[in-house]
XYZ file of C-alpha atoms in Angstrom:
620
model
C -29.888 10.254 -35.623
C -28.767 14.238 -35.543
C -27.223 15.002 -32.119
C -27.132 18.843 -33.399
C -23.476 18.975 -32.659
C -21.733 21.175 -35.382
C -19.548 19.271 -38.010
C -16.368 20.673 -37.184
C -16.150 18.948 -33.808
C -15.793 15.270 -35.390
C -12.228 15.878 -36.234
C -11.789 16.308 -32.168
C -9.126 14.086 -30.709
C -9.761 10.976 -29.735
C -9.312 9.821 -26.068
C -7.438 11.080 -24.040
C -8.841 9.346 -21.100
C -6.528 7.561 -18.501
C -5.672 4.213 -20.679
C -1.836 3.402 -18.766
C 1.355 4.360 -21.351
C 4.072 1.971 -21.546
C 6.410 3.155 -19.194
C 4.476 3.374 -16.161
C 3.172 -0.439 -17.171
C 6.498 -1.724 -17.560
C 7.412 -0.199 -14.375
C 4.398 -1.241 -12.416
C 5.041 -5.000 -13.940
C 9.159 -4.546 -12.558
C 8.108 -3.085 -8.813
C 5.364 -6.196 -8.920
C 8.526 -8.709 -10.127
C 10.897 -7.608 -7.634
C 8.715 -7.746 -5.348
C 7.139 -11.033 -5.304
C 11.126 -12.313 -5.526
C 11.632 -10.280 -2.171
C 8.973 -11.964 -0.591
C 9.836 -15.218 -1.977
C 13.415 -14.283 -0.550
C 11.878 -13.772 3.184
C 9.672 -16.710 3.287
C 11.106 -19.625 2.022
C 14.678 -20.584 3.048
C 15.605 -22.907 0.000
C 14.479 -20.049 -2.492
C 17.419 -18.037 -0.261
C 19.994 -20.514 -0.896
C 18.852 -21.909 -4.558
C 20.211 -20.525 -8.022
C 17.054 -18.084 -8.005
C 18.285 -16.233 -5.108
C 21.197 -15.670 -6.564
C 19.743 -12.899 -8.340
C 17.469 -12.132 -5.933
C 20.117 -11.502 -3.094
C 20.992 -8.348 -5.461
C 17.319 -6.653 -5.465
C 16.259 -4.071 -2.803
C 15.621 -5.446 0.368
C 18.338 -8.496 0.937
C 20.164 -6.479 3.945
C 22.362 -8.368 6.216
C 21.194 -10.071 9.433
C 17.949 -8.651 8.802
C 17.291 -10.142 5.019
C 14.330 -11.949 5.528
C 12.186 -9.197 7.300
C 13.131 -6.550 5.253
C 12.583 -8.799 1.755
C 9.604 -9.089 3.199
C 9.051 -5.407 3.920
C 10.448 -4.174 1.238
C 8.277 -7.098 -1.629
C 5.029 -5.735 -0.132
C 6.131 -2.193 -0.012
C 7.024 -2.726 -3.741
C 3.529 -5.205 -4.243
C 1.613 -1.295 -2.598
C 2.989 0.649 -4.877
C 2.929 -1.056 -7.855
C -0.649 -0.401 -8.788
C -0.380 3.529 -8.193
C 2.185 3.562 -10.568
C 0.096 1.725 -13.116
C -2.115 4.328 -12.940
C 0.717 6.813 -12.614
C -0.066 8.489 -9.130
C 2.336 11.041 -8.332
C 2.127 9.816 -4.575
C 3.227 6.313 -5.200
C 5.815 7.588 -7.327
C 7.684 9.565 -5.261
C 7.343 6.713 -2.579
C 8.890 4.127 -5.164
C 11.999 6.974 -5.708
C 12.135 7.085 -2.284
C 12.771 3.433 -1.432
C 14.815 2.365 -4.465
C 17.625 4.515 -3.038
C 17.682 3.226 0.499
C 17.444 -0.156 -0.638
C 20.567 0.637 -2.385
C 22.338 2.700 0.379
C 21.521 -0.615 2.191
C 23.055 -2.986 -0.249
C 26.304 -1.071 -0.752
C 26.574 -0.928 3.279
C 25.584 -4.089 4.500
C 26.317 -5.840 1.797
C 29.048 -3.673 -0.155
C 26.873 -5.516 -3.162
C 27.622 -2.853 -6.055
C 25.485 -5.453 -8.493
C 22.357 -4.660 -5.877
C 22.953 -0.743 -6.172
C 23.450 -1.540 -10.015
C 19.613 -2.955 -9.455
C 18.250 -0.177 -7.262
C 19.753 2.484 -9.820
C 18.184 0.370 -12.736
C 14.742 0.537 -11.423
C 15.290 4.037 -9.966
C 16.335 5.664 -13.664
C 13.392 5.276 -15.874
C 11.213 6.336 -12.447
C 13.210 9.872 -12.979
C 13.485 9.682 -16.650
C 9.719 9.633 -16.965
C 8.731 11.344 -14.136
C 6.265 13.756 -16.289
C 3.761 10.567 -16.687
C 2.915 10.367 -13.243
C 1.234 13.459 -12.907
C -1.842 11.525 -11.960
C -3.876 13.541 -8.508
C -5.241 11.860 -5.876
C -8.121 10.016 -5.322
C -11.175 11.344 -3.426
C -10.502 9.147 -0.324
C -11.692 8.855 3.303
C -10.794 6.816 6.549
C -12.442 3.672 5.244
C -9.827 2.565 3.242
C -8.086 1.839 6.736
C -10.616 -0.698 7.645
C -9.976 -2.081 4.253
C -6.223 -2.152 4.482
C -6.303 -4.349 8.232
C -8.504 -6.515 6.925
C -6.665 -7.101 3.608
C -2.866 -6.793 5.413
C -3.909 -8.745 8.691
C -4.898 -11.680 6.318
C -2.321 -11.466 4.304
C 0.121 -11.028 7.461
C -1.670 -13.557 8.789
C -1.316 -16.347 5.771
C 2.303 -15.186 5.168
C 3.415 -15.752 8.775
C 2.008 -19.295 8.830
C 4.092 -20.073 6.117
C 6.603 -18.434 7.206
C 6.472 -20.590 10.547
C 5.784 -23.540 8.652
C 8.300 -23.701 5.788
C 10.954 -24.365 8.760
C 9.637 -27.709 9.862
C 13.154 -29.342 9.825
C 14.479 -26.885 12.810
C 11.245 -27.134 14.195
C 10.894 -28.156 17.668
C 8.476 -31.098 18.064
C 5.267 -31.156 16.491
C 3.099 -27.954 16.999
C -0.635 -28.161 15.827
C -2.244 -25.766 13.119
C -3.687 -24.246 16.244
C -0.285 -23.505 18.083
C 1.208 -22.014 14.449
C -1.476 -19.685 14.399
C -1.162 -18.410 17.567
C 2.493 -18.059 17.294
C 2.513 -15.725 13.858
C -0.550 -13.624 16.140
C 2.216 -13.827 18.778
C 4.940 -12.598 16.587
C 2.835 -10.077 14.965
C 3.197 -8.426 18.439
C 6.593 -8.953 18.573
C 5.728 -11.686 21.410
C 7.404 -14.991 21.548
C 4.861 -17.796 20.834
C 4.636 -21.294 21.765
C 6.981 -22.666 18.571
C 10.277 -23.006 19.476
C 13.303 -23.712 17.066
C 16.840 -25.065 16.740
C 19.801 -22.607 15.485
C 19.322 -18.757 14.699
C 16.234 -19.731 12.975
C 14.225 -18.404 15.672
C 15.606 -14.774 15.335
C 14.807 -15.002 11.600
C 10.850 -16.194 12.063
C 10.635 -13.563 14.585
C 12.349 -10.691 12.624
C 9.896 -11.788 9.794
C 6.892 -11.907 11.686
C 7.675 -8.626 14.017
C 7.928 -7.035 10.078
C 4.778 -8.443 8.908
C 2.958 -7.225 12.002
C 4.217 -3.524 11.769
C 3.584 -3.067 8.361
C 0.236 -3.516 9.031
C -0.037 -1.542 11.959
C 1.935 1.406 9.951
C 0.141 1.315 7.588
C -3.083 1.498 9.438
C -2.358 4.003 11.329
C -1.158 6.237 8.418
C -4.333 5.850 6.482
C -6.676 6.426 9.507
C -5.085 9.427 10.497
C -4.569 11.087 7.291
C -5.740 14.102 6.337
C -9.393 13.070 4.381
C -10.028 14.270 0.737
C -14.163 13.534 0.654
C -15.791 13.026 -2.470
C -16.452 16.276 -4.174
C -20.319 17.329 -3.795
C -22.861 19.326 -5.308
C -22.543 23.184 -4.076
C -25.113 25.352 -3.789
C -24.016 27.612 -6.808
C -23.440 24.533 -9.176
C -27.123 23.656 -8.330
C -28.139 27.011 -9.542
C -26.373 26.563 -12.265
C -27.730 23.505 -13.197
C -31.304 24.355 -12.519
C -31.046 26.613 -14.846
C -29.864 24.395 -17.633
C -32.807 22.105 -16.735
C -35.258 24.842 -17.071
C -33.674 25.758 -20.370
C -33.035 22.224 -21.996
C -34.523 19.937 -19.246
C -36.899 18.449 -21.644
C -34.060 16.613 -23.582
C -33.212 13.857 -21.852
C -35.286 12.038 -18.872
C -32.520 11.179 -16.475
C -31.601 15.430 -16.670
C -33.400 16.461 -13.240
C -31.054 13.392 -11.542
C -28.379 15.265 -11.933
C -29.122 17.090 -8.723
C -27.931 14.829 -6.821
C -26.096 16.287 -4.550
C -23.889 13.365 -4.089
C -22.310 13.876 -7.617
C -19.785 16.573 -8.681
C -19.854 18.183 -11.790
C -17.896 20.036 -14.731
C -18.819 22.550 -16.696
C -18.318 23.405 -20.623
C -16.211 26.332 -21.237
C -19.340 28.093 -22.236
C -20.910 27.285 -19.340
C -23.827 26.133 -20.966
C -23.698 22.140 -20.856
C -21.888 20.275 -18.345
C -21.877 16.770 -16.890
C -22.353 15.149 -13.188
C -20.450 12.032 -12.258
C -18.841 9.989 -9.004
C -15.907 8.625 -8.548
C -16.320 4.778 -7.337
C -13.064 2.566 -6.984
C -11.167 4.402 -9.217
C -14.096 4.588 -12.259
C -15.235 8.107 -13.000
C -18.831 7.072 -13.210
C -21.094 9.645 -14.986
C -25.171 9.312 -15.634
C -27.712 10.236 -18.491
C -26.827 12.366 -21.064
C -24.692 15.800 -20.291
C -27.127 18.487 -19.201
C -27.726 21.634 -21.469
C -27.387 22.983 -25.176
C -26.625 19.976 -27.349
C -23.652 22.416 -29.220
C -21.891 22.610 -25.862
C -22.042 19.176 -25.165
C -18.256 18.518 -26.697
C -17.004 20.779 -24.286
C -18.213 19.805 -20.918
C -16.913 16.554 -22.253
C -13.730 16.892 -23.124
C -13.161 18.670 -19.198
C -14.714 15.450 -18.136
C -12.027 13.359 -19.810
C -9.304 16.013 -18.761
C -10.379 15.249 -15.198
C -10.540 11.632 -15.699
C -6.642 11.920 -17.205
C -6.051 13.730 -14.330
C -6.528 11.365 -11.935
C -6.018 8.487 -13.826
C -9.962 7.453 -13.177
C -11.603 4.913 -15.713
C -14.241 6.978 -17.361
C -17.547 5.813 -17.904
C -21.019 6.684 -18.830
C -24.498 4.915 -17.605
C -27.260 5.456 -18.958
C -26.853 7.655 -21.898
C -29.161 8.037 -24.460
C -28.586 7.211 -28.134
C -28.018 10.754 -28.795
C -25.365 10.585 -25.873
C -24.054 7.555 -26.684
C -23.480 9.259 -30.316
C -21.555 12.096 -28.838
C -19.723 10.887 -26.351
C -18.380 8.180 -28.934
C -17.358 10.813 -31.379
C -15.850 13.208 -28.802
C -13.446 10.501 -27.066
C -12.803 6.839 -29.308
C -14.866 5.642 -26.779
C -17.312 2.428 -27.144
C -20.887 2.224 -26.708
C -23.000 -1.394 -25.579
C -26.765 -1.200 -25.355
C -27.668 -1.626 -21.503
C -31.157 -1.720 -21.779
C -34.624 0.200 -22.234
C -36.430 2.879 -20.417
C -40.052 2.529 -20.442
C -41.982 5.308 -21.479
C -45.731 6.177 -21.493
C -47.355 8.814 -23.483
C -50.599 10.084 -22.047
C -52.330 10.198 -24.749
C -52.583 7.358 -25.690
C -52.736 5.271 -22.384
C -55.991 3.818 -22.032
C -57.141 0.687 -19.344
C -59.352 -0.079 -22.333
C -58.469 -3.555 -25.059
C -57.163 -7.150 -23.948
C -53.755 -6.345 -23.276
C -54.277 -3.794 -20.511
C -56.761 -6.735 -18.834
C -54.864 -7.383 -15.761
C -54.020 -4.157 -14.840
C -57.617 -2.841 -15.164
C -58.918 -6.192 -13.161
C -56.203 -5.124 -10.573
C -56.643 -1.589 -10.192
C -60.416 -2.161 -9.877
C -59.936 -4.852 -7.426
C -58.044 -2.650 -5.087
C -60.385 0.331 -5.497
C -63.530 -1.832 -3.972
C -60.922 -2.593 -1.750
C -60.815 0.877 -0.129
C -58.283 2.942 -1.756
C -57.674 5.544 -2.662
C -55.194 7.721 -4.562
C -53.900 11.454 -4.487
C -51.685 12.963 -6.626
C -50.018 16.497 -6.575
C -47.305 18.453 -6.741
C -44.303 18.098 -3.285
C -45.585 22.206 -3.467
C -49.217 21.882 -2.734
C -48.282 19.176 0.752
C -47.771 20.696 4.137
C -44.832 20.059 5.908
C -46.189 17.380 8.172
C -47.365 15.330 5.639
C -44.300 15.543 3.514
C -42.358 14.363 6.878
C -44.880 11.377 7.372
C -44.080 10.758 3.809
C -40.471 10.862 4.156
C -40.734 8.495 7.063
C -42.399 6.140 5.293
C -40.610 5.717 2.236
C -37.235 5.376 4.540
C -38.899 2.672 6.743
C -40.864 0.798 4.017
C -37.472 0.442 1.632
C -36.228 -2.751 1.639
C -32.352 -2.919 2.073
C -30.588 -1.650 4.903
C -28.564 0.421 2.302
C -29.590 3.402 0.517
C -30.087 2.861 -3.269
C -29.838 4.892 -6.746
C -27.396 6.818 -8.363
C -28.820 7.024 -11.994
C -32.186 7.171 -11.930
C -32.920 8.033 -8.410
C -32.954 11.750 -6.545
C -31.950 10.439 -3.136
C -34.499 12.861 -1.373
C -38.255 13.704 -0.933
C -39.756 16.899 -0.540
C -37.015 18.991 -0.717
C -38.051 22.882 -1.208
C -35.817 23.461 -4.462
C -37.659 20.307 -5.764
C -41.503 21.835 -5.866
C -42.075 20.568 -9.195
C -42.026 17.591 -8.321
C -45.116 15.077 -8.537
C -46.077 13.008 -5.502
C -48.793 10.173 -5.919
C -49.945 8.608 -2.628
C -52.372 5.348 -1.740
C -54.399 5.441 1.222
C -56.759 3.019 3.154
C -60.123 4.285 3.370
C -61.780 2.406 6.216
C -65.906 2.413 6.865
C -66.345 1.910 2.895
C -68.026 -0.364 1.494
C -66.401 -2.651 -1.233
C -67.254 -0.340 -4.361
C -68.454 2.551 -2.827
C -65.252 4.498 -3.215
C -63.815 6.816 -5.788
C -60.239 6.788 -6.159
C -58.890 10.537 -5.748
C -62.109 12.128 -4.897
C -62.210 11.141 -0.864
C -65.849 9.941 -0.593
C -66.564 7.935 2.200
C -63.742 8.444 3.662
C -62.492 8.241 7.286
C -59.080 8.244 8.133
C -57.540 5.006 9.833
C -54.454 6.595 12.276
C -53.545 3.451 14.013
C -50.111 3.299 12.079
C -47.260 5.760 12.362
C -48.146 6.678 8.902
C -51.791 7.437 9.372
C -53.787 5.626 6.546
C -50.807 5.759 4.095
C -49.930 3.064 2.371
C -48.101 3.405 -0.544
C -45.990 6.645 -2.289
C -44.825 7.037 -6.002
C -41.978 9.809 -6.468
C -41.376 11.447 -9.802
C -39.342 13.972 -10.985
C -39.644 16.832 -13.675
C -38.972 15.954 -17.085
C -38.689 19.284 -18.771
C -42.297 21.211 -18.169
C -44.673 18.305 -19.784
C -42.976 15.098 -18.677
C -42.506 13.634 -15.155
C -39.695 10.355 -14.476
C -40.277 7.999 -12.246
C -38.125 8.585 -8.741
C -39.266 5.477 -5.983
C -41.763 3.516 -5.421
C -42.428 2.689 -1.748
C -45.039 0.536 -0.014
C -45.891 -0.643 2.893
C -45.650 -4.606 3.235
C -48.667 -4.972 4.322
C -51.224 -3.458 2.414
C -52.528 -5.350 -0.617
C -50.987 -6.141 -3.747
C -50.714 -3.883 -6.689
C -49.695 -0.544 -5.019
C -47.486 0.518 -7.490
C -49.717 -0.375 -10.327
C -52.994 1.478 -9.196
C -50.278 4.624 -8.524
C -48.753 4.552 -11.714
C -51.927 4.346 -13.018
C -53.769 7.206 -10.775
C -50.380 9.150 -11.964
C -51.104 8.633 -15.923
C -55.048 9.956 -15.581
C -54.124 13.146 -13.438
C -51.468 13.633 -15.594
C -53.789 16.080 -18.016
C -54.466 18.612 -15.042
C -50.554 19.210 -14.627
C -50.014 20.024 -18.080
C -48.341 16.526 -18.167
C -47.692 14.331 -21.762
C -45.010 12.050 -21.227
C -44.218 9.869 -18.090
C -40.745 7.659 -18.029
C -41.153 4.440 -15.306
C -38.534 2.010 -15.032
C -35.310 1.223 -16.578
C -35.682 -2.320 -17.857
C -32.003 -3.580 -18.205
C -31.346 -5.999 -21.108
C -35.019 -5.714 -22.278
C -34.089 -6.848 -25.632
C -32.448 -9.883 -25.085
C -35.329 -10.919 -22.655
C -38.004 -10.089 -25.332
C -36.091 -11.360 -28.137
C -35.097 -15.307 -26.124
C -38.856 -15.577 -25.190
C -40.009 -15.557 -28.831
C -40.741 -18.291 -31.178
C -37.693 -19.038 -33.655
C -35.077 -17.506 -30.525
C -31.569 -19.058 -31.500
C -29.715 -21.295 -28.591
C -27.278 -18.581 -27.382
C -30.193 -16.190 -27.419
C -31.955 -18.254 -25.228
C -29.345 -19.390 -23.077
C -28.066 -15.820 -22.312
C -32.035 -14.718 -21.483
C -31.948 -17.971 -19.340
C -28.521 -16.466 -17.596
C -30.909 -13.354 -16.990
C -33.494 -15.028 -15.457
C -31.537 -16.485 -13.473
C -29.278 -13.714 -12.380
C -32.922 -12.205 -11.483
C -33.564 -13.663 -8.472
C -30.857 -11.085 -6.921
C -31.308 -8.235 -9.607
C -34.975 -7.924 -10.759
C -33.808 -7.803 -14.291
C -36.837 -10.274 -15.663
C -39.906 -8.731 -12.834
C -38.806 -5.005 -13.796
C -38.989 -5.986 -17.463
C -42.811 -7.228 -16.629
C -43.481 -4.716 -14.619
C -43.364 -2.097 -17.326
C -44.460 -4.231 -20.010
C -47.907 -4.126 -18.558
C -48.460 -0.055 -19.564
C -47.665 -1.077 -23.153
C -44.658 1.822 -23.211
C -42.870 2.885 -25.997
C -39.216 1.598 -25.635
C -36.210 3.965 -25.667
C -32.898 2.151 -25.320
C -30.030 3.058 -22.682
C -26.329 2.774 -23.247
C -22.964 2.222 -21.294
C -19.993 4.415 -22.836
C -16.774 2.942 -21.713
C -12.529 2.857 -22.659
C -11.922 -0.654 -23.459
C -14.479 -4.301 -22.857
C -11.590 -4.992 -19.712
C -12.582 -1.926 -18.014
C -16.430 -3.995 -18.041
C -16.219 -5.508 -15.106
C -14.524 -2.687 -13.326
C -17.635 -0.525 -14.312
C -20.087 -3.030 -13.398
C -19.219 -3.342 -9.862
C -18.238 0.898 -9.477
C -22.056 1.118 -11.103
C -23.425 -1.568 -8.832
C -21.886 -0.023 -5.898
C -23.324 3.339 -6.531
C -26.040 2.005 -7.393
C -26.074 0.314 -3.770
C -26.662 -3.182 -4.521
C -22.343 -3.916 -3.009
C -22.115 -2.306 -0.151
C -19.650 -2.854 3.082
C -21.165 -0.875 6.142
C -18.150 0.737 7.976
C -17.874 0.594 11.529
C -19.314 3.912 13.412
C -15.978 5.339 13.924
C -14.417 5.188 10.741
C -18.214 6.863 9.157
C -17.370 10.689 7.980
C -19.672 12.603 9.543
C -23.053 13.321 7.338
C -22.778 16.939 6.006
C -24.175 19.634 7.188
C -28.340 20.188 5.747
C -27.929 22.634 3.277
C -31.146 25.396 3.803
C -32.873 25.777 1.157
C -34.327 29.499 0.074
C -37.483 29.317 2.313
C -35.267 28.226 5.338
C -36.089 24.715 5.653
C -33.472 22.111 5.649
C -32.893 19.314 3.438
C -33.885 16.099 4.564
C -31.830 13.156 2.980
C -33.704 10.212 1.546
C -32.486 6.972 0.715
C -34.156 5.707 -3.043
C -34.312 2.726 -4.768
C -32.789 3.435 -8.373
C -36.481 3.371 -10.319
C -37.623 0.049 -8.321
């Protein structure tokens, strides 16, 4: 397939995305080394008097009286830093050059050990030497990550200090219960005296240990609660402009385009200026969407800032979503790799018809519904007044079915937004007083409104967004629980025959992941790890909708356009997976209320209004 892209950018580079160099792994793997021997120093007392500790006495952090709290100390310190130097972080860089020398100011005066500053120094000289590889920024960060780091260092505290307490069981005092160990390392943790008692200066060393253990944590804490945030980059006002106007200009490309204003997502630009590409940054992955938005000739160059950003940072760059024409690009432009994900369903007009066998159930089911006493309207977010847009935007919050919001792809993440006129809106309502098949769907005969419900007679809303100026994609689908079954079908379907009057030929529904393989294992002749990896789907299904999505869309009889994940290397995989599922929303750890950044400001739009937020359901 012809992406368009001129011939002379094939002989671009390949990537130069943030794959970890030697030196930085090698000294990530010795900070990791030394430091699980520290530890191992601190917590075990025949590891401090075997043949092993002979060599370990001489690493950072075997200091005197205090040896065993500040192996420990030092180990985790080391066991921290370790994986911001694999991905070459400037910050945990200069903290690694800054403890290597005290450890060895420590050694020489506590110890007079010149072998230990030999150590430190040893460690310390290829940090300097090759100081220019970690020139990696930081990550966008906020206060959550000190939740995270209590819960992960209070277990770990936790887990070490029992064995800490535990290991001494010859100088132990009596027989203390689980129970009483547990609540002497919480003790200790305080830097409080707990109920085990011990013979010797053993006593002094569990508590040194378990006083270190317990500020750590608290240190740490602290340090990452109260520093300064650095929030996740969003989209500003003039980069929506800007991308507007690529949409208008080359929006009929690629489906997914008009997701890109999300304003949740950050973007870079081309050179030009005329292509550029949206992404997030999720656990380290630099997690972009669809295909870059704009001319198809500037395409190279908004991606080669997005792997210079991704270098940057040291970020794991990845694409979801992409097109084949993407996938061909990006490929090209970077070294890297391309798996099919799946297919997005999509309907042309034309040729949709409820007519012939194979569109039998959804024609029963649409009529079924319509004697039922529905109807259907469908129009532009433009042509709705404000309170019905707001009773819309109530309902499609309170009808979604997760606590969490979802969509990052294939979802807008609000409804009825100003900027977003253009967008198509196709609503179900409950006509009551009708008799079964008196009804019209669309035209409003017979009709008289039912406003018992918040929602007045609403009952179901389909959300779709423009696809150049004679295509529409498929935003949300909300219903309400109760109303009868096959909402979304009689919309979709109500959307496809008003499609005509909006100049409308093309209409994109759900992304069916691993279509294929589903289609493929179900068939006659299907080989037995074809059908045992669509019987893993299946399965996997029950959490995912992977096989009902697949069905879902089957039923239009769409053509089927495949959709690609672009990443670095297959070990980065499962990395991406669960950055994409936590954009997506399906992980998600709700953070207590006072560790939540406050929600930003609502941006007005040009008419004054503000913008209301909606949570979405990636195309589900």
């Amino acid at each position: 397939m012809s992406s368009g892209v001129p011939e002379h950018s094939r002989v671009r580079r390949i990537l130069r995305g943030p794959r970890p160099e030697a030196v930085p792994a090698l000294i990530a793997r010795a900070c990791t080394l030394v430091g699980v021997l520290d530890i191992a120093a601190g917590v075990f007392p025949r590891f401090r008097h075997s043949r092993m500790h002979r060599m370990a006495e001489v690493l950072p952090g075997s200091l005197g009286p205090f040896a065993a709290a500040m192996s420990l100390s030092v180990g985790i310190l080391l066991l921290l830093l370790a994986h911001g130097l694999r991905r070459r972080k400037r910050r945990a860089w200069r903290s690694a050059t800054a403890l290597l020398p005290v450890g060895a100011v420590a050694e020489y005066v506590y110890r007079h050990s010149v072998i230990g500053v030999l150590i430190s120094l040893a460690l310390l000289l290829p940090l300097v030497l090759h100081r220019g590889q970690f020139d990696a920024l930081p990550d966008p960060r906020s206060r959550w990550r000190a939740l995270a780091n209590f819960v992960l260092m209070g277990a770990g505290s936790l887990g070490l200090g029992l064995i800490i307490v535990s290991v001494h069981r010859h100088r132990m005092v009596g027989n203390p219960s689980l129970s009483a160990r547990i609540e002497h390392v919480l003790y200790g943790m305080f830097g409080v005296e707990g109920p085990v008692d011990y013979t010797g200066n053993t006593s002094w060393t569990v508590a040194f240990s378990l006083g270190a253990l317990g500020l750590l944590t608290a240190v740490t804490t602290v340090y990452l609660a109260f520093r300064p945030e650095h929030p996740a980059a969003r989209l500003t006002e003039e980069d929506e402009v800007r991308l507007r106007a690529l949409l208008e200009k080359h929006g009929s490309r690629d489906s997914l385009g008009h997701f890109a204003l999300r304003r949740d997502k950050a973007v870079v630009f081309s050179p030009s200026g005329k292509a550029a590409v949206t992404y997030r940054v999720v656990s380290g992955v630099m997690l972009a969407s669809g295909d870059p938005i704009g001319d198809v000739e500037a395409w190279p160059g908004a991606i080669e800032r997005f792997m210079d950003e991704a270098r940057a940072h040291s970020w794991t760059p990845a694409v979801m979503g992409c097109s084949e024409t993407g996938g061909e690009v990006w490929t090209r432009e970077t070294g890297l790799d391309a798996l099919e994900l799946g297919d997005e369903a999509v309907v042309d007009v034309a040729d949709f018809s409820l007519s012939g066998r194979a569109m039998r159930n959804v024609r029963q089911m649409v009529k079924r519904i319509e004697r039922a006493g529905y109807e259907t309207r469908v129009r532009r977010v433009r042509d709705l007044g404000e309170g019905e847009l707001e009773r819309i935007r109530r309902a499609a919050e309170d009808w979604r079915g997760t606590d969490t919001e979802r969509g990052f792809s294939m979802a807008l993440g609000r409804i009825g937004d100003p900027t977003d006129g253009d967008c198509l809106i196709a609503t179900a309502h409950r006509v009551d007083g009708v008799a079964p098949g008196a009804g019209r769907a669309g035209t409003g005969e017979g009709r008289a409104e039912a406003e018992a419900g918040p929602y007045g007679d609403l009952k179901a809303v389909l959300h779709f967004v423009p696809w150049g100026t004679d295509g529409v994609s498929l935003d949300l689908m909300r219903r309400d629980r109760s109303a009868d079954p096959g909402m979304n079908e009689l919309l979709i379907v109500a959307a496809l025959r008003a499609a005509p009057k909006f100049g409308i030929e093309r209409v994109s529904l759900n992304f069916a992941m691993f279509r294929s393989a589903l289609a493929r294992g179900e068939k006659i002749g299907a080989g037995p790890v074809l059908r045992a990896w669509r019987g893993l789907l299946v399965f996997l299904s029950r959490w995912f909708q992977i096989e009902s999505l697949y069905k879902f869309n089957a039923k239009f009889q769409p053509r089927w356009e495949p959709r690609f994940v672009v990443y670095a290397s297959s070990r980065d995989l499962p990395r991406i997976g669960l950055a994409a599922m936590q954009a997506e929303g399906f992980v998600n750890l709700p953070l207590p209320r006072f560790l939540r950044r406050p929600a930003p400001a609502p941006r007005p739009s040009s008419h004054g209004a503000a913008e209301h937020g909606m949570s979405a359901t990636s195309r589900a």
